[in-house]
Every structure is written in structure tokens, then in C-alpha cells.
Amino acid sequence: MKEIKLHDTTFKIYIPETEIAEIVQKIAEEINNTGIENPLFIAVLNGSFLFAADVIRKITIDNTEVSFIKLASYEGTESTGKVNELIGLNQDLKGRNIIILEDIIDTGITLEKIISLLEKEEVADIKVATLLFKPDAYTKEIPIDYIGKSIPNDFVVGYGLDYDEIGRNLPHIFKLKN
Ligand code: IMP
Ligand code: MG
């Protein structure tokens, strides 16, 4: 499976599943060594579902909790413009130690929105873990605590990441062939 086609676009293998497993292990170890108590992992759907499933199994911290959110953005009916909401946030987050699990951080716009919504819930602490990070695209100042792998500004797909909704099931991460 060195090359694949999605929506008539060719992708070539970039990060094989063996390397993904090593990256996941490294992030889990870093998180395990932090001493965060009773952490609440919040995985950002859809893209992070495989990363979250794999990393969570390697977390050995007592009283670990896991939840999932999805960011919904829609155009308001009035001139207020775009409204963002976290779907799935139905528990009290006040005073909690949150670790956000993201598949990929690109410009950081999504991350910034999630953090501002979580801050309204008066959480105690927010840490950010991402499988992939595109430093050249990042426009925000928010520190990213755990980075699996920094990559160039290439479009990638697989292991949860989609290209127009397909490709999430691929075990390896592929990048655009050019
Ligand atoms: P940001 O808000 O620009 O940081 O983008 C974050 C979201 O864009 C991610 O959670 C992904 O859903 C999507 N995204 C960014 N880069 C890629 C990519 O290379 N492949 C697939 N999805 C991506
Ligand atoms: Mg995502």
C-alpha cells in the first residue's frame, strides 16, 4: 500500500503505522510523566478518534477520564456571523485538568476556539496533545504541550484524518503525491 487514490487524487505513504505506534507511545509516556491528577482527556472528533483510542490505552495515570467533543460551526441567522459550539460537552468541567487530544494542528484556529470555549467552563488547567503539527501554518501563540511529529505544510490523510470525508480508515498516514 505505497500509493493510494482518494477522489481521483494520488497519495503516497508518509508515516507508516509502525512509526505512528512509536509516536503514540512517546506522547503517552510524556503525559504519564507529568503527574497530572485525575485528568480528563477530551478528544476532538472526528479526526482524533484513532489517535485517542491508541494513546488512551497507554495512559497509566489513576482516575483517568475520557470524553469526546465535536466543534459545530454554523452561520447565525443574524449579523453575528459564525457561532461555535462544542457538541458533547455535557459534564461539569469546573476545576478539571483537561488534556485536549487533536489529530492535527494546522493554523490553530480550531484549537483556539476549543480553548476559549473550555475556559468559559472554568477548568483548572488545559494541556494540548496533538499527533501532528504544521509549524509553518500555525498562526497562534497557544503553546502545544505534546507534539507527536511536526510536519511540513503538506496535506495528509489516513489514521483518522480525512480527504473530503474519506481515508480515515487507512492505517498509515499518506501525503499528496506531487
Ligand atoms: P486548524 O484549525 O487550521 O488548525 O485545522 C485543524 C483541522 O483542519 C484539523 O483538525 C483537521 O480536521 C483539518 N486539517 C488540517 N490539516 C489537515 C491535513 O493535512 N489533512 C486533513 N485534515 C487537516
Ligand atoms: Mg480535527
PDB file of C-alpha atoms and ligand atoms in Angstrom:
ATOM      1  CA  MET A   1       0.000   0.000   0.000  1.00  0.00           C
ATOM      2  CA  LYS A   2       2.671   2.514  -1.042  1.00  0.00           C
ATOM      3  CA  GLU A   3       0.263   4.661  -3.074  1.00  0.00           C
ATOM      4  CA  ILE A   4      -3.477   5.124  -2.877  1.00  0.00           C
ATOM      5  CA  LYS A   5      -6.140   7.024  -4.737  1.00  0.00           C
ATOM      6  CA  LEU A   6      -8.865   9.050  -2.991  1.00  0.00           C
ATOM      7  CA  HIS A   7     -11.342  11.124  -5.017  1.00  0.00           C
ATOM      8  CA  ASP A   8      -9.030  10.657  -8.036  1.00  0.00           C
ATOM      9  CA  THR A   9      -6.093  12.169  -6.151  1.00  0.00           C
ATOM     10  CA  THR A  10      -2.946  10.133  -5.575  1.00  0.00           C
ATOM     11  CA  PHE A  11      -1.318   9.977  -2.161  1.00  0.00           C
ATOM     12  CA  LYS A  12       1.935   8.294  -1.200  1.00  0.00           C
ATOM     13  CA  ILE A  13       2.825   6.687   2.100  1.00  0.00           C
ATOM     14  CA  TYR A  14       4.370   9.120   4.572  1.00  0.00           C
ATOM     15  CA  ILE A  15       4.154   7.849   8.159  1.00  0.00           C
ATOM     16  CA  PRO A  16       3.744   4.043   8.331  1.00  0.00           C
ATOM     17  CA  GLU A  17       1.725   2.520  11.146  1.00  0.00           C
ATOM     18  CA  THR A  18       4.872   1.276  12.896  1.00  0.00           C
ATOM     19  CA  GLU A  19       6.110   4.873  13.207  1.00  0.00           C
ATOM     20  CA  ILE A  20       2.649   6.061  14.301  1.00  0.00           C
ATOM     21  CA  ALA A  21       2.746   3.483  17.108  1.00  0.00           C
ATOM     22  CA  GLU A  22       6.152   4.806  18.246  1.00  0.00           C
ATOM     23  CA  ILE A  23       4.878   8.387  18.208  1.00  0.00           C
ATOM     24  CA  VAL A  24       1.787   7.413  20.215  1.00  0.00           C
ATOM     25  CA  GLN A  25       3.956   5.593  22.761  1.00  0.00           C
ATOM     26  CA  LYS A  26       6.237   8.645  23.130  1.00  0.00           C
ATOM     27  CA  ILE A  27       3.312  11.018  23.733  1.00  0.00           C
ATOM     28  CA  ALA A  28       1.697   8.655  26.239  1.00  0.00           C
ATOM     29  CA  GLU A  29       4.965   8.378  28.178  1.00  0.00           C
ATOM     30  CA  GLU A  30       5.362  12.165  28.271  1.00  0.00           C
ATOM     31  CA  ILE A  31       1.811  12.556  29.576  1.00  0.00           C
ATOM     32  CA  ASN A  32       2.279   9.743  32.113  1.00  0.00           C
ATOM     33  CA  ASN A  33       5.341  11.541  33.468  1.00  0.00           C
ATOM     34  CA  THR A  34       3.556  14.849  34.090  1.00  0.00           C
ATOM     35  CA  GLY A  35       1.916  14.000  37.383  1.00  0.00           C
ATOM     36  CA  ILE A  36      -1.445  15.432  36.276  1.00  0.00           C
ATOM     37  CA  GLU A  37      -4.098  14.209  38.701  1.00  0.00           C
ATOM     38  CA  ASN A  38      -7.496  12.858  37.640  1.00  0.00           C
ATOM     39  CA  PRO A  39      -7.020  14.039  34.040  1.00  0.00           C
ATOM     40  CA  LEU A  40      -9.961  14.444  31.700  1.00  0.00           C
ATOM     41  CA  PHE A  41      -8.871  13.692  28.152  1.00  0.00           C
ATOM     42  CA  ILE A  42     -11.042  15.431  25.589  1.00  0.00           C
ATOM     43  CA  ALA A  43     -10.639  14.056  22.083  1.00  0.00           C
ATOM     44  CA  VAL A  44     -11.738  16.291  19.235  1.00  0.00           C
ATOM     45  CA  LEU A  45     -13.890  14.391  16.745  1.00  0.00           C
ATOM     46  CA  ASN A  46     -13.862  13.232  14.039  1.00  0.00           C
ATOM     47  CA  GLY A  47     -10.200  13.242  13.159  1.00  0.00           C
ATOM     48  CA  SER A  48      -8.723  12.200  16.506  1.00  0.00           C
ATOM     49  CA  PHE A  49     -10.755   9.053  17.092  1.00  0.00           C
ATOM     50  CA  LEU A  50      -7.961   6.588  16.274  1.00  0.00           C
ATOM     51  CA  PHE A  51      -5.210   8.616  17.924  1.00  0.00           C
ATOM     52  CA  ALA A  52      -7.338   8.990  21.056  1.00  0.00           C
ATOM     53  CA  ALA A  53      -8.166   5.278  21.153  1.00  0.00           C
ATOM     54  CA  ASP A  54      -4.493   4.334  20.863  1.00  0.00           C
ATOM     55  CA  VAL A  55      -2.998   6.902  23.228  1.00  0.00           C
ATOM     56  CA  ILE A  56      -5.616   6.400  25.956  1.00  0.00           C
ATOM     57  CA  ARG A  57      -4.728   2.702  26.211  1.00  0.00           C
ATOM     58  CA  LYS A  58      -1.168   3.667  27.106  1.00  0.00           C
ATOM     59  CA  ILE A  59      -2.136   6.121  29.857  1.00  0.00           C
ATOM     60  CA  THR A  60      -1.369   4.740  33.303  1.00  0.00           C
ATOM     61  CA  ILE A  61      -2.498   7.728  35.429  1.00  0.00           C
ATOM     62  CA  ASP A  62      -5.018   6.885  38.187  1.00  0.00           C
ATOM     63  CA  ASN A  63      -8.568   8.148  37.732  1.00  0.00           C
ATOM     64  CA  THR A  64      -8.186   8.957  34.039  1.00  0.00           C
ATOM     65  CA  GLU A  65     -11.394  10.076  32.326  1.00  0.00           C
ATOM     66  CA  VAL A  66     -12.110  10.333  28.604  1.00  0.00           C
ATOM     67  CA  SER A  67     -14.676  12.349  26.723  1.00  0.00           C
ATOM     68  CA  PHE A  68     -15.280  13.453  23.151  1.00  0.00           C
ATOM     69  CA  ILE A  69     -16.320  16.720  21.601  1.00  0.00           C
ATOM     70  CA  LYS A  70     -17.053  17.998  18.175  1.00  0.00           C
ATOM     71  CA  LEU A  71     -16.890  21.602  17.102  1.00  0.00           C
ATOM     72  CA  ALA A  72     -20.026  22.781  15.364  1.00  0.00           C
ATOM     73  CA  SER A  73     -19.838  25.984  13.387  1.00  0.00           C
ATOM     74  CA  TYR A  74     -22.800  27.463  11.622  1.00  0.00           C
ATOM     75  CA  GLU A  75     -23.833  30.785  10.221  1.00  0.00           C
ATOM     76  CA  GLY A  76     -26.120  32.678  12.560  1.00  0.00           C
ATOM     77  CA  THR A  77     -29.421  33.932  11.255  1.00  0.00           C
ATOM     78  CA  GLU A  78     -28.477  37.433  12.309  1.00  0.00           C
ATOM     79  CA  SER A  79     -25.423  39.521  11.616  1.00  0.00           C
ATOM     80  CA  THR A  80     -23.499  37.936  14.480  1.00  0.00           C
ATOM     81  CA  GLY A  81     -21.719  35.723  11.943  1.00  0.00           C
ATOM     82  CA  LYS A  82     -20.249  32.369  12.819  1.00  0.00           C
ATOM     83  CA  VAL A  83     -21.200  30.724  16.093  1.00  0.00           C
ATOM     84  CA  ASN A  84     -19.177  27.880  17.518  1.00  0.00           C
ATOM     85  CA  GLU A  85     -20.353  25.301  19.939  1.00  0.00           C
ATOM     86  CA  LEU A  86     -18.897  22.210  21.490  1.00  0.00           C
ATOM     87  CA  ILE A  87     -21.185  19.257  20.864  1.00  0.00           C
ATOM     88  CA  GLY A  88     -20.946  16.621  23.554  1.00  0.00           C
ATOM     89  CA  LEU A  89     -19.850  18.802  26.433  1.00  0.00           C
ATOM     90  CA  ASN A  90     -22.454  17.709  28.904  1.00  0.00           C
ATOM     91  CA  GLN A  91     -20.446  17.322  32.073  1.00  0.00           C
ATOM     92  CA  ASP A  92     -19.303  19.843  34.635  1.00  0.00           C
ATOM     93  CA  LEU A  93     -15.747  20.822  33.743  1.00  0.00           C
ATOM     94  CA  LYS A  94     -15.213  23.288  36.543  1.00  0.00           C
ATOM     95  CA  GLY A  95     -11.838  22.750  38.206  1.00  0.00           C
ATOM     96  CA  ARG A  96     -10.868  19.864  35.897  1.00  0.00           C
ATOM     97  CA  ASN A  97      -7.416  19.163  34.465  1.00  0.00           C
ATOM     98  CA  ILE A  98      -8.054  18.857  30.746  1.00  0.00           C
ATOM     99  CA  ILE A  99      -5.824  17.296  28.119  1.00  0.00           C
ATOM    100  CA  ILE A 100      -7.061  18.025  24.603  1.00  0.00           C
ATOM    101  CA  LEU A 101      -6.315  15.298  22.051  1.00  0.00           C
ATOM    102  CA  GLU A 102      -6.065  16.534  18.474  1.00  0.00           C
ATOM    103  CA  ASP A 103      -5.183  14.675  15.301  1.00  0.00           C
ATOM    104  CA  ILE A 104      -3.505  17.639  13.641  1.00  0.00           C
ATOM    105  CA  ILE A 105      -2.969  21.316  14.371  1.00  0.00           C
ATOM    106  CA  ASP A 106      -2.652  23.422  11.275  1.00  0.00           C
ATOM    107  CA  THR A 107      -3.435  27.165  11.600  1.00  0.00           C
ATOM    108  CA  GLY A 108      -4.531  26.693  15.210  1.00  0.00           C
ATOM    109  CA  ILE A 109      -7.916  28.349  14.631  1.00  0.00           C
ATOM    110  CA  THR A 110      -9.810  25.250  15.760  1.00  0.00           C
ATOM    111  CA  LEU A 111      -7.635  24.863  18.841  1.00  0.00           C
ATOM    112  CA  GLU A 112      -8.085  28.488  19.826  1.00  0.00           C
ATOM    113  CA  LYS A 113     -11.868  28.153  19.610  1.00  0.00           C
ATOM    114  CA  ILE A 114     -11.911  24.975  21.671  1.00  0.00           C
ATOM    115  CA  ILE A 115      -9.730  26.554  24.343  1.00  0.00           C
ATOM    116  CA  SER A 116     -11.846  29.698  24.578  1.00  0.00           C
ATOM    117  CA  LEU A 117     -14.990  27.557  24.929  1.00  0.00           C
ATOM    118  CA  LEU A 118     -13.352  25.399  27.626  1.00  0.00           C
ATOM    119  CA  GLU A 119     -12.134  28.436  29.540  1.00  0.00           C
ATOM    120  CA  LYS A 120     -15.736  29.563  29.895  1.00  0.00           C
ATOM    121  CA  GLU A 121     -16.327  26.334  31.804  1.00  0.00           C
ATOM    122  CA  GLU A 122     -13.774  27.432  34.420  1.00  0.00           C
ATOM    123  CA  VAL A 123     -11.482  24.447  34.013  1.00  0.00           C
ATOM    124  CA  ALA A 124      -8.377  24.352  36.233  1.00  0.00           C
ATOM    125  CA  ASP A 125      -5.814  23.570  33.536  1.00  0.00           C
ATOM    126  CA  ILE A 126      -5.636  22.838  29.821  1.00  0.00           C
ATOM    127  CA  LYS A 127      -2.856  20.906  28.135  1.00  0.00           C
ATOM    128  CA  VAL A 128      -2.769  20.153  24.426  1.00  0.00           C
ATOM    129  CA  ALA A 129      -1.564  16.946  22.780  1.00  0.00           C
ATOM    130  CA  THR A 130      -1.512  16.553  19.016  1.00  0.00           C
ATOM    131  CA  LEU A 131      -0.359  13.729  16.812  1.00  0.00           C
ATOM    132  CA  LEU A 132       0.734  16.069  14.012  1.00  0.00           C
ATOM    133  CA  PHE A 133       1.666  19.733  13.954  1.00  0.00           C
ATOM    134  CA  LYS A 134       2.310  22.040  10.998  1.00  0.00           C
ATOM    135  CA  PRO A 135       4.582  24.761  12.476  1.00  0.00           C
ATOM    136  CA  ASP A 136       4.763  26.731   9.221  1.00  0.00           C
ATOM    137  CA  ALA A 137       0.969  27.075   9.137  1.00  0.00           C
ATOM    138  CA  TYR A 138       0.482  27.822  12.851  1.00  0.00           C
ATOM    139  CA  THR A 139      -0.661  31.392  13.492  1.00  0.00           C
ATOM    140  CA  LYS A 140      -1.417  31.264  17.236  1.00  0.00           C
ATOM    141  CA  GLU A 141       0.563  31.775  20.440  1.00  0.00           C
ATOM    142  CA  ILE A 142      -1.038  28.933  22.382  1.00  0.00           C
ATOM    143  CA  PRO A 143       1.705  26.550  23.493  1.00  0.00           C
ATOM    144  CA  ILE A 144       1.294  22.943  22.374  1.00  0.00           C
ATOM    145  CA  ASP A 145       2.430  20.736  25.212  1.00  0.00           C
ATOM    146  CA  TYR A 146       2.795  17.367  23.476  1.00  0.00           C
ATOM    147  CA  ILE A 147       3.629  17.157  19.783  1.00  0.00           C
ATOM    148  CA  GLY A 148       3.862  13.751  18.118  1.00  0.00           C
ATOM    149  CA  LYS A 149       5.524  14.900  14.926  1.00  0.00           C
ATOM    150  CA  SER A 150       5.999  18.258  13.252  1.00  0.00           C
ATOM    151  CA  ILE A 151       5.453  18.085   9.517  1.00  0.00           C
ATOM    152  CA  PRO A 152       5.781  20.467   6.551  1.00  0.00           C
ATOM    153  CA  ASN A 153       2.762  22.214   5.133  1.00  0.00           C
ATOM    154  CA  ASP A 154       1.609  19.166   3.142  1.00  0.00           C
ATOM    155  CA  PHE A 155      -1.897  17.761   3.095  1.00  0.00           C
ATOM    156  CA  VAL A 156      -2.023  14.399   4.856  1.00  0.00           C
ATOM    157  CA  VAL A 157      -4.678  11.710   5.147  1.00  0.00           C
ATOM    158  CA  GLY A 158      -5.235   8.417   6.987  1.00  0.00           C
ATOM    159  CA  TYR A 159      -5.299   7.212  10.608  1.00  0.00           C
ATOM    160  CA  GLY A 160      -8.400   9.296  11.319  1.00  0.00           C
ATOM    161  CA  LEU A 161      -7.553  12.208   9.018  1.00  0.00           C
ATOM    162  CA  ASP A 162      -9.803  12.618   6.002  1.00  0.00           C
ATOM    163  CA  TYR A 163      -9.720  13.963   2.498  1.00  0.00           C
ATOM    164  CA  ASP A 164     -13.297  15.110   1.898  1.00  0.00           C
ATOM    165  CA  GLU A 165     -14.517  12.576   4.467  1.00  0.00           C
ATOM    166  CA  ILE A 166     -12.726   9.537   3.053  1.00  0.00           C
ATOM    167  CA  GLY A 167      -9.438   7.931   4.044  1.00  0.00           C
ATOM    168  CA  ARG A 168      -9.958   7.942   7.810  1.00  0.00           C
ATOM    169  CA  ASN A 169      -9.760   4.136   7.905  1.00  0.00           C
ATOM    170  CA  LEU A 170      -6.243   3.922   6.438  1.00  0.00           C
ATOM    171  CA  PRO A 171      -3.759   2.513   8.981  1.00  0.00           C
ATOM    172  CA  HIS A 172      -0.867   4.606   7.661  1.00  0.00           C
ATOM    173  CA  ILE A 173      -0.648   8.365   7.073  1.00  0.00           C
ATOM    174  CA  PHE A 174      -0.277   9.371   3.433  1.00  0.00           C
ATOM    175  CA  LYS A 175       0.581  12.684   1.828  1.00  0.00           C
ATOM    176  CA  LEU A 176      -0.277  14.236  -1.504  1.00  0.00           C
ATOM    177  CA  LYS A 177       1.906  12.937  -4.295  1.00  0.00           C
ATOM    178  CA  ASN A 178       3.246  15.768  -6.374  1.00  0.00           C
TER     179      ASN A 178
HETATM  180  P1  IMP B   1      -6.724  24.370  12.011  1.00  0.00           P
HETATM  181  O1  IMP B   1      -7.956  24.958  12.639  1.00  0.00           O
HETATM  182  O2  IMP B   1      -6.268  25.146  10.816  1.00  0.00           O
HETATM  183  O3  IMP B   1      -5.595  24.142  12.994  1.00  0.00           O
HETATM  184  O4  IMP B   1      -7.104  23.000  11.381  1.00  0.00           O
HETATM  185  C1  IMP B   1      -7.486  21.972  12.150  1.00  0.00           C
HETATM  186  C2  IMP B   1      -8.324  20.978  11.406  1.00  0.00           C
HETATM  187  O5  IMP B   1      -8.160  21.043   9.976  1.00  0.00           O
HETATM  188  C3  IMP B   1      -7.857  19.620  11.794  1.00  0.00           C
HETATM  189  O6  IMP B   1      -8.477  19.200  12.976  1.00  0.00           O
HETATM  190  C4  IMP B   1      -8.227  18.806  10.596  1.00  0.00           C
HETATM  191  O7  IMP B   1      -9.570  18.404  10.703  1.00  0.00           O
HETATM  192  C5  IMP B   1      -8.077  19.742   9.436  1.00  0.00           C
HETATM  193  N1  IMP B   1      -6.770  19.572   8.772  1.00  0.00           N
HETATM  194  C6  IMP B   1      -5.715  20.417   8.791  1.00  0.00           C
HETATM  195  N2  IMP B   1      -4.690  19.945   8.064  1.00  0.00           N
HETATM  196  C7  IMP B   1      -5.117  18.759   7.565  1.00  0.00           C
HETATM  197  C8  IMP B   1      -4.489  17.760   6.716  1.00  0.00           C
HETATM  198  O8  IMP B   1      -3.337  17.858   6.258  1.00  0.00           O
HETATM  199  N3  IMP B   1      -5.252  16.671   6.421  1.00  0.00           N
HETATM  200  C9  IMP B   1      -6.524  16.504   6.884  1.00  0.00           C
HETATM  201  N4  IMP B   1      -7.131  17.397   7.685  1.00  0.00           N
HETATM  202  C10 IMP B   1      -6.427  18.517   8.016  1.00  0.00           C
HETATM  203 MG    MG B   2      -9.644  17.595  13.574  1.00  0.00          MG
END
